[in-house]
Structures are given as C-alpha cells and as structure tokens.
XYZ file of C-alpha atoms in Angstrom:
438
model
C -10.129 -35.018 20.695
C -8.840 -33.092 17.705
C -6.347 -34.789 15.449
C -4.666 -33.977 12.171
C -4.039 -36.971 9.966
C -2.186 -37.155 6.693
C -2.845 -40.341 4.847
C -3.085 -42.390 1.698
C -5.878 -44.888 1.302
C -4.939 -48.342 0.006
C -7.071 -51.402 -0.710
C -6.824 -52.718 2.834
C -5.858 -49.981 5.271
C -4.868 -46.374 5.844
C -1.195 -45.447 5.722
C -1.291 -42.494 8.082
C 0.494 -40.339 10.620
C -1.471 -39.270 13.705
C -0.859 -35.868 15.239
C -3.174 -35.448 18.260
C -3.573 -31.877 19.382
C -4.420 -32.505 23.002
C -2.365 -34.010 25.779
C -3.150 -37.442 27.093
C -4.645 -36.049 30.279
C -8.390 -35.524 30.102
C -7.978 -32.510 32.364
C -5.674 -30.702 29.948
C -6.772 -27.091 29.378
C -6.073 -27.580 25.660
C -8.338 -30.607 25.144
C -10.902 -29.847 22.465
C -14.518 -31.008 22.812
C -14.979 -34.549 21.514
C -17.215 -35.324 18.597
C -19.901 -37.951 18.998
C -19.261 -39.365 15.535
C -15.784 -39.627 14.040
C -15.108 -38.025 10.686
C -12.217 -38.152 8.276
C -12.322 -35.313 5.794
C -10.634 -35.164 2.438
C -8.160 -32.589 3.733
C -6.847 -35.003 6.304
C -8.249 -33.397 9.467
C -9.781 -35.991 11.747
C -12.225 -35.226 14.544
C -13.249 -38.163 16.698
C -13.953 -39.132 20.278
C -11.239 -40.862 22.284
C -13.232 -44.071 22.575
C -14.529 -44.143 18.994
C -12.773 -45.862 16.115
C -13.462 -46.283 12.445
C -14.498 -49.703 11.245
C -12.141 -49.431 8.275
C -9.083 -49.047 10.496
C -6.903 -51.914 11.583
C -6.816 -52.789 15.281
C -3.355 -51.216 15.505
C -4.630 -47.911 14.149
C -7.757 -48.145 16.281
C -5.593 -48.434 19.379
C -3.649 -45.389 18.283
C -6.875 -43.410 18.012
C -8.171 -44.581 21.361
C -4.990 -43.778 23.250
C -2.987 -41.309 21.203
C 0.395 -40.082 22.328
C 0.647 -36.428 23.402
C 1.605 -33.860 20.824
C 4.480 -32.696 22.974
C 6.501 -34.206 25.751
C 9.326 -32.342 27.383
C 12.337 -32.235 25.107
C 14.483 -33.406 27.967
C 12.268 -36.477 28.369
C 12.561 -37.467 24.729
C 16.268 -37.832 24.041
C 16.006 -41.273 22.442
C 13.966 -40.329 19.402
C 14.330 -43.015 16.760
C 15.595 -41.759 13.411
C 13.444 -42.215 10.358
C 14.840 -44.690 7.850
C 13.488 -42.500 5.071
C 13.964 -38.949 6.319
C 17.181 -39.529 8.248
C 18.349 -38.654 11.740
C 16.274 -36.214 13.776
C 17.915 -32.878 14.429
C 19.171 -32.855 17.999
C 19.601 -29.608 19.856
C 20.782 -29.485 23.427
C 18.329 -27.594 25.626
C 19.595 -24.063 26.077
C 18.244 -21.558 28.549
C 18.893 -17.871 28.212
C 17.490 -14.619 29.453
C 16.504 -12.466 26.500
C 16.034 -8.762 27.123
C 14.087 -6.962 24.437
C 13.863 -3.195 24.326
C 10.587 -2.128 22.807
C 10.164 0.879 20.521
C 8.609 2.773 23.427
C 11.811 2.334 25.413
C 10.533 -0.134 28.010
C 12.197 -3.505 28.487
C 10.736 -6.945 29.043
C 12.470 -10.171 29.989
C 11.507 -13.674 28.943
C 13.137 -17.064 29.376
C 13.792 -18.619 25.973
C 14.594 -22.318 25.826
C 15.728 -23.765 22.543
C 14.593 -27.365 22.294
C 11.137 -26.730 23.736
C 8.133 -28.130 21.932
C 5.612 -25.722 20.469
C 3.146 -26.363 23.283
C 5.786 -25.868 25.959
C 6.873 -22.589 24.394
C 3.313 -21.275 24.156
C 2.455 -22.265 27.721
C 5.502 -20.361 28.977
C 4.775 -17.359 26.756
C 1.117 -16.561 27.386
C -1.667 -17.275 29.848
C -4.301 -16.936 27.137
C -5.456 -20.536 26.683
C -7.541 -19.561 23.674
C -4.527 -18.144 21.860
C -2.453 -21.200 22.780
C -5.080 -23.515 21.363
C -5.474 -21.469 18.191
C -1.712 -21.406 17.527
C -1.506 -25.159 18.147
C -4.352 -25.768 15.718
C -2.596 -23.680 13.081
C 0.576 -25.672 13.720
C -1.347 -28.868 13.023
C -2.743 -27.353 9.828
C 0.745 -26.336 8.652
C 1.962 -29.869 9.260
C -0.793 -31.256 7.060
C -0.262 -28.650 4.335
C 3.449 -29.525 4.282
C 2.500 -33.131 3.512
C 0.069 -32.051 0.800
C 2.681 -29.795 -0.822
C 5.217 -32.639 -0.873
C 2.737 -34.958 -2.585
C 0.842 -32.447 -4.780
C 0.352 -33.188 -8.459
C 0.661 -29.435 -9.095
C -1.941 -29.557 -11.838
C -3.864 -26.324 -12.449
C -7.618 -26.177 -11.975
C -10.075 -24.392 -14.196
C -11.059 -21.990 -11.438
C -9.565 -18.677 -10.410
C -9.949 -16.900 -7.099
C -12.041 -13.759 -6.775
C -8.988 -11.507 -7.219
C -8.334 -13.025 -10.631
C -5.152 -14.882 -9.700
C -4.566 -18.361 -11.065
C -5.394 -20.879 -8.352
C -3.802 -24.321 -8.220
C -5.311 -27.447 -6.711
C -2.963 -27.370 -3.739
C -4.223 -23.829 -2.968
C -7.703 -25.211 -2.505
C -6.508 -27.945 -0.164
C -4.476 -25.541 1.977
C -7.392 -23.136 2.130
C -9.806 -25.818 3.345
C -7.349 -27.259 5.865
C -6.840 -23.858 7.510
C -10.561 -23.085 7.735
C -11.209 -26.483 9.329
C -8.377 -26.052 11.823
C -9.709 -22.638 12.859
C -13.177 -24.101 13.314
C -11.811 -26.841 15.589
C -9.835 -24.329 17.645
C -13.185 -23.069 19.034
C -11.597 -19.662 19.660
C -11.782 -18.151 16.188
C -14.770 -15.876 15.645
C -14.091 -14.814 12.046
C -11.621 -15.953 9.438
C -10.836 -14.618 6.021
C -8.651 -16.068 3.294
C -6.941 -14.357 0.384
C -8.563 -17.005 -1.807
C -12.026 -16.367 -0.296
C -11.974 -12.674 0.717
C -15.186 -12.732 2.742
C -15.592 -12.999 6.494
C -16.467 -16.546 7.491
C -18.046 -17.163 10.893
C -16.004 -19.888 12.585
C -18.302 -20.143 15.592
C -15.895 -18.880 18.235
C -16.701 -16.193 20.805
C -16.461 -12.492 19.930
C -15.400 -11.715 23.497
C -12.160 -13.511 24.252
C -11.921 -14.890 20.736
C -9.896 -13.961 17.685
C -10.191 -13.139 14.015
C -7.649 -14.594 11.594
C -6.626 -13.560 8.085
C -4.416 -15.828 6.022
C -2.808 -16.480 2.678
C -3.118 -20.278 2.461
C -0.250 -20.900 0.049
C 1.858 -17.929 -0.944
C 3.911 -18.790 -4.031
C 1.639 -21.596 -5.212
C 2.542 -20.797 -8.829
C 6.103 -22.039 -8.159
C 5.126 -25.287 -6.402
C 5.718 -27.242 -9.628
C 9.303 -25.964 -9.794
C 9.917 -27.318 -6.274
C 10.713 -23.857 -4.920
C 9.954 -23.040 -1.301
C 6.395 -21.821 -0.649
C 4.545 -20.937 2.535
C 1.466 -19.993 4.511
C 1.009 -16.562 6.141
C -1.493 -15.615 8.842
C -2.224 -12.828 11.296
C -4.345 -12.993 14.456
C -6.360 -10.023 15.710
C -8.320 -9.942 18.988
C -12.109 -9.861 18.856
C -14.321 -9.881 15.787
C -12.860 -7.248 13.441
C -10.502 -7.483 10.470
C -11.202 -3.991 9.118
C -10.777 -0.696 10.929
C -7.751 -2.201 12.650
C -3.978 -1.883 12.195
C -1.276 -4.465 11.820
C 0.035 -3.174 15.145
C -3.141 -4.550 16.776
C -2.231 -8.180 16.044
C -1.762 -10.467 19.031
C 0.168 -12.993 16.933
C 1.385 -13.636 13.416
C 3.152 -16.534 11.773
C 4.267 -18.166 8.583
C 4.795 -21.788 7.645
C 7.723 -22.426 5.322
C 7.579 -25.550 3.148
C 11.029 -26.134 1.694
C 13.845 -28.633 2.295
C 12.824 -28.191 5.936
C 9.349 -27.403 7.252
C 9.372 -24.563 9.765
C 6.779 -22.584 11.703
C 7.936 -19.018 12.396
C 5.780 -17.085 14.859
C 5.684 -14.006 17.033
C 3.413 -13.100 19.947
C 2.606 -9.535 20.948
C 3.701 -9.886 24.564
C 6.829 -11.971 23.898
C 10.129 -10.520 22.633
C 11.519 -11.836 19.385
C 10.396 -13.964 16.470
C 10.712 -17.706 17.000
C 11.358 -20.569 14.600
C 10.105 -24.124 15.116
C 11.337 -27.063 13.060
C 9.143 -30.037 12.139
C 11.014 -33.172 13.232
C 10.736 -36.688 11.866
C 8.468 -37.748 14.729
C 5.929 -35.014 13.916
C 6.817 -32.584 16.708
C 7.577 -28.878 16.373
C 10.865 -28.017 18.108
C 12.038 -24.503 19.002
C 15.347 -24.056 17.160
C 15.933 -20.293 16.836
C 14.882 -16.931 18.181
C 15.642 -13.628 16.480
C 15.620 -10.327 18.346
C 17.829 -8.158 16.160
C 18.145 -7.523 12.409
C 21.589 -6.147 11.622
C 23.197 -4.702 8.518
C 24.196 -6.909 5.601
C 24.321 -6.787 1.808
C 21.482 -9.121 0.781
C 18.588 -7.834 -1.317
C 15.359 -9.341 -2.640
C 13.759 -6.964 -5.166
C 10.158 -7.770 -6.051
C 8.072 -6.245 -8.854
C 11.156 -5.229 -10.858
C 8.978 -4.281 -13.828
C 8.147 -1.145 -11.825
C 11.685 0.145 -12.491
C 10.653 0.895 -16.090
C 8.539 3.884 -15.009
C 9.573 4.450 -11.408
C 13.034 6.042 -11.665
C 13.466 6.172 -7.903
C 13.027 2.404 -7.629
C 15.457 1.949 -10.520
C 17.945 4.165 -8.657
C 17.609 2.006 -5.541
C 18.188 -1.223 -7.485
C 21.212 0.296 -9.215
C 22.626 1.201 -5.800
C 22.377 -2.440 -4.668
C 24.128 -3.649 -7.806
C 26.846 -0.986 -7.649
C 27.543 -1.754 -3.981
C 27.801 -5.467 -4.792
C 24.849 -6.669 -2.737
C 24.066 -10.382 -3.000
C 20.843 -11.006 -4.950
C 18.609 -13.588 -3.278
C 15.127 -13.522 -4.736
C 12.970 -16.613 -5.255
C 9.681 -15.137 -6.424
C 8.063 -16.318 -3.192
C 7.431 -13.679 -0.533
C 7.616 -16.131 2.372
C 11.166 -17.436 1.765
C 12.408 -13.988 0.746
C 11.172 -12.421 3.998
C 12.111 -15.445 6.089
C 15.755 -15.163 5.028
C 15.917 -11.713 6.668
C 14.836 -13.291 9.964
C 17.099 -16.341 9.649
C 20.176 -14.483 8.356
C 19.368 -11.485 10.595
C 20.190 -9.044 7.791
C 19.090 -7.896 4.350
C 16.158 -6.149 2.693
C 13.047 -7.139 0.761
C 11.319 -4.605 -1.499
C 8.154 -4.627 -3.571
C 7.535 -1.182 -5.043
C 4.657 0.041 -7.215
C 4.676 2.269 -10.301
C 2.048 3.760 -12.661
C 2.180 0.664 -14.878
C 2.923 -1.932 -12.182
C 0.391 -1.368 -9.419
C 0.792 -2.633 -5.865
C -0.245 -6.271 -5.651
C 0.503 -7.291 -2.074
C -2.498 -7.329 0.254
C -2.145 -5.515 3.541
C -4.402 -7.833 5.546
C -3.278 -11.229 4.304
C 0.433 -10.727 3.624
C 1.974 -7.351 4.415
C 0.721 -6.776 7.982
C 1.440 -10.315 9.329
C 4.937 -10.366 7.817
C 5.525 -6.816 9.055
C 4.645 -7.997 12.560
C 7.162 -10.864 12.311
C 9.925 -8.591 11.011
C 9.422 -5.864 13.616
C 9.206 -8.371 16.483
C 12.516 -9.764 15.209
C 14.089 -6.325 15.611
C 13.726 -5.197 12.009
C 11.701 -2.447 10.345
C 8.954 -2.212 7.754
C 7.876 0.640 5.485
C 5.417 1.562 2.771
C 7.770 4.397 1.826
C 6.604 6.817 4.500
C 5.645 4.841 7.620
C 5.636 1.388 9.175
C 3.137 -0.913 7.470
C 1.850 -1.791 10.948
C 0.512 1.766 11.268
C -1.677 1.487 8.158
C -5.388 1.149 8.934
C -6.976 -1.783 7.113
C -10.043 -0.207 5.505
C -11.051 -3.135 3.282
C -10.126 -6.772 2.800
C -8.536 -5.926 -0.546
C -6.265 -3.056 0.563
C -2.935 -3.262 -1.268
C 0.381 -1.548 -0.693
C 4.031 -1.402 -1.619
C 6.393 -2.537 1.121
C 9.970 -2.951 2.282
C 11.268 -5.064 5.174
C 14.792 -4.979 6.543
C 17.305 -3.467 8.918
C 17.103 0.116 10.143
C 19.689 1.538 7.740
C 18.202 -0.289 4.753
C 14.721 1.083 5.493
C 16.169 4.589 5.886
C 17.817 4.228 2.469
C 14.570 2.893 0.984
C 12.496 5.816 2.276
C 15.056 8.473 1.384
C 15.514 7.139 -2.150
C 11.797 6.919 -2.887
C 10.537 10.004 -1.021
C 13.553 12.168 -0.194
C 13.470 11.718 3.587
C 13.034 9.031 6.232
C 10.775 9.173 9.281
C 13.376 7.053 11.132
C 15.919 9.863 10.840
C 13.296 12.322 12.056
C 12.509 10.111 15.047
C 16.210 9.768 15.877
C 16.710 13.543 15.605
C 13.732 14.199 17.889
C 15.070 11.721 20.449
C 18.488 13.410 20.341
C 16.922 16.824 20.939
C 14.896 15.447 23.820
C 17.949 13.847 25.400
C 19.971 17.071 25.044
C 17.184 19.144 26.584
C 16.948 16.761 29.532
C-alpha cells in the first residue's frame, strides 16, 4: 500500500495524518504493490505493507496502518463529515450533475458528465480508462497534499546551495522536489521525470510503453514563501519516454497545486473538456468544486518582467494601455496564483515579455507548456507573441520563452501590440472566407 504521511515526531509518538492512496479493497485497480519492509522517509512519504507496522507507533496508529480508510468514498455517502476544531467547518457542496459540451478548436464537440462534489478518484475514474494515468494523478495529488503541509510549517530559511540554473533555492524547494520524485516512483507508471531544480532526466522505473514522462516545477514562487504569499507546484505529463522533441500540445495531462489560504489542485486531461479545480478538505480528501470551460473578457492584468518595458517600447505601450483603460492590477510575483486567477475568475490576462536587457526567464517545459495546457483547456488562449505556446517544440530542457495567457481578445491585443498582427485574426478571417465559399 502507498501512503502519504505528514507528521511531527515527539518523544513518545508520531503526530500524523494518514492519506492512503489505494482503496480498502485488495482487488482495486489502483492498489500499488506492497513493500516487504515499511519505510518512513524524511519527506513524509510512507511505503509499507498492509499487515506491517512500525514498532515506534502506538497501537492506535498501528491499527490505522493495518486497515486504513479509503482515500475517497462517494461524496453522497459522506455527508456527516466532522468539522475540524482547528481548521473550521468543512466546505459543503451539494452534488451537482450537468452535461458540459465543449467545442474543440478543430470544431468537433465532446460531451462529459461533470459532477461537482466528486472526489478526485471518482472524477478520474469517470474521465479516463487509463489506469496508469489515474494512478499517476492520484500520486501527484498525495504529493501536493504533503507539500502543502510542508509549506505551512516551513522555516523559510535559505540554504547555501543554488540550483543548476543559478536561482536561489530555499529549503522548502528541496523538500517539495524530493516529495514529487518519490511520488512519481511509487506511481509505477512514470518512466522519466525531470525537475526545474534538477534539469536532468531521472529514470523512475516505469514502463516506456504505456507509461509517462513528467516535468515539474516543485515550488514556483519559493522566494515569496517567507512573506506568506501564495505559491504552487506545476507539472505536465507527456506519454511515453520523451520530454524533448515534443510539444506542449502533446501533453495528456497538466496540473498545478496552489498553496494559499486554501489548498487546491487544478488539473486538465487531454480527452476531457475543461479545467477542473479540487479543494483539499479538513478530512484530507480532494473535492471537485469548480470546472472552467470558457475564459471571457474582463479588465484584470498581471504584468510580469516589467523591467523589460525600459527597452521594449511595445511592451511599455501595452502596459500603458492597461493603465489608461483602468484595468485592475493583480500581480503577486508568483506565476501560479497569477495564472490561476484567470481560470477562477474566468477573465483577465497574464504577460511576461522579454527585452534585450531582460531576457526570457520562464521555462517552456516546466512552467509555460503545462500552464498553457490548463489555460487552453479552460477555454482561454496562450501566445509567445506569434503562436500558441503549445505549438512550440521543446528542443532542450532549458528552453525559455516569453508568454501571455488570457481571453481571445486580450491575446489578439497582445500579439498585435508586440508584432503588428495576430494569428487569431488571420484564423478567423480564413474561417469566414471558407464559410462564405461554402
């Protein structure tokens, strides 16, 4: 059985929360292979057999390990969740069924049944038949839950080390990085993984055929953890064993974990319409609370890399337009919350533009492509100034690019201001000509 545990060790016992990944049934398709010897690692990921217990655990905790509760029961079967005396009342959402129709960019339509209130496992089982992808996304959900705990309790002290890109790396970065690698190993369906902090392919032991390769930024915005700003994790999932020579469009899934006043897990699957938000409840479950299928127009802007306006007059012109038109400025310095607000508010634009003196910093593989996937699945658009970021071929692990995410009209304005024309207008004109000819 695979289990994520977050804990503090005291003189006599472990104060811990148990989050078993598998269901209680031994025949569950999502049960991970048991380990012959239990281990508790410093990151808080526990791997142990169902019948094994640690000698240092109390009998109460030993019983919990031997017969853990399932990670997810039906929301309709769990209406009497006890509130936490510390965290407060659990959010209660009445189950809601709806038929969502999503029109893809190719013009075809697909229909899926979305049920707010579902657990993460229930949602995934309804969304895909790929048991490997289900298990991988569940494992990443467990990792995000543990990272959220670590962020809440981090000392935020800097370490003497830096990552290979030269960025300052904080202690909580290292913990998040290790937690994610361990979770991917235990998924047994990840062939290769690569982290922004360790930009080298790591063999996770999963199959090349039927498996996946994952790229992630373990803790985007770690430099603002000490200010108690919202930070997050970003990851993209590609089929097979390649993370170069592929496009963002090739992803089968992408997600981000948002660690703020609430902890949320926002994900999108290639074959499922929309981008979906899951909230971490007091009892440790992920609950489906929102789906986004359309990004509309609205005056919210998040301008990154503003120093580029000093020698990029076109970017300066764009920023001046936002100010003149009285857009609302909402920029935190963290890419995850700034992009997430577009999905949650269903409007707005995020920009990060380069200039001769302020080069592009955002990495295509670890940040730009996964977030582009989330935005476009939510009904929004992405651009590097000329094309969707999902159309850019990832040639190396360190590819960097400028980017904008937002609604259709905002991306048109972005492209026209920076380069004089927009490919979205050209596409619309071509479609109009085709319709007229028909």
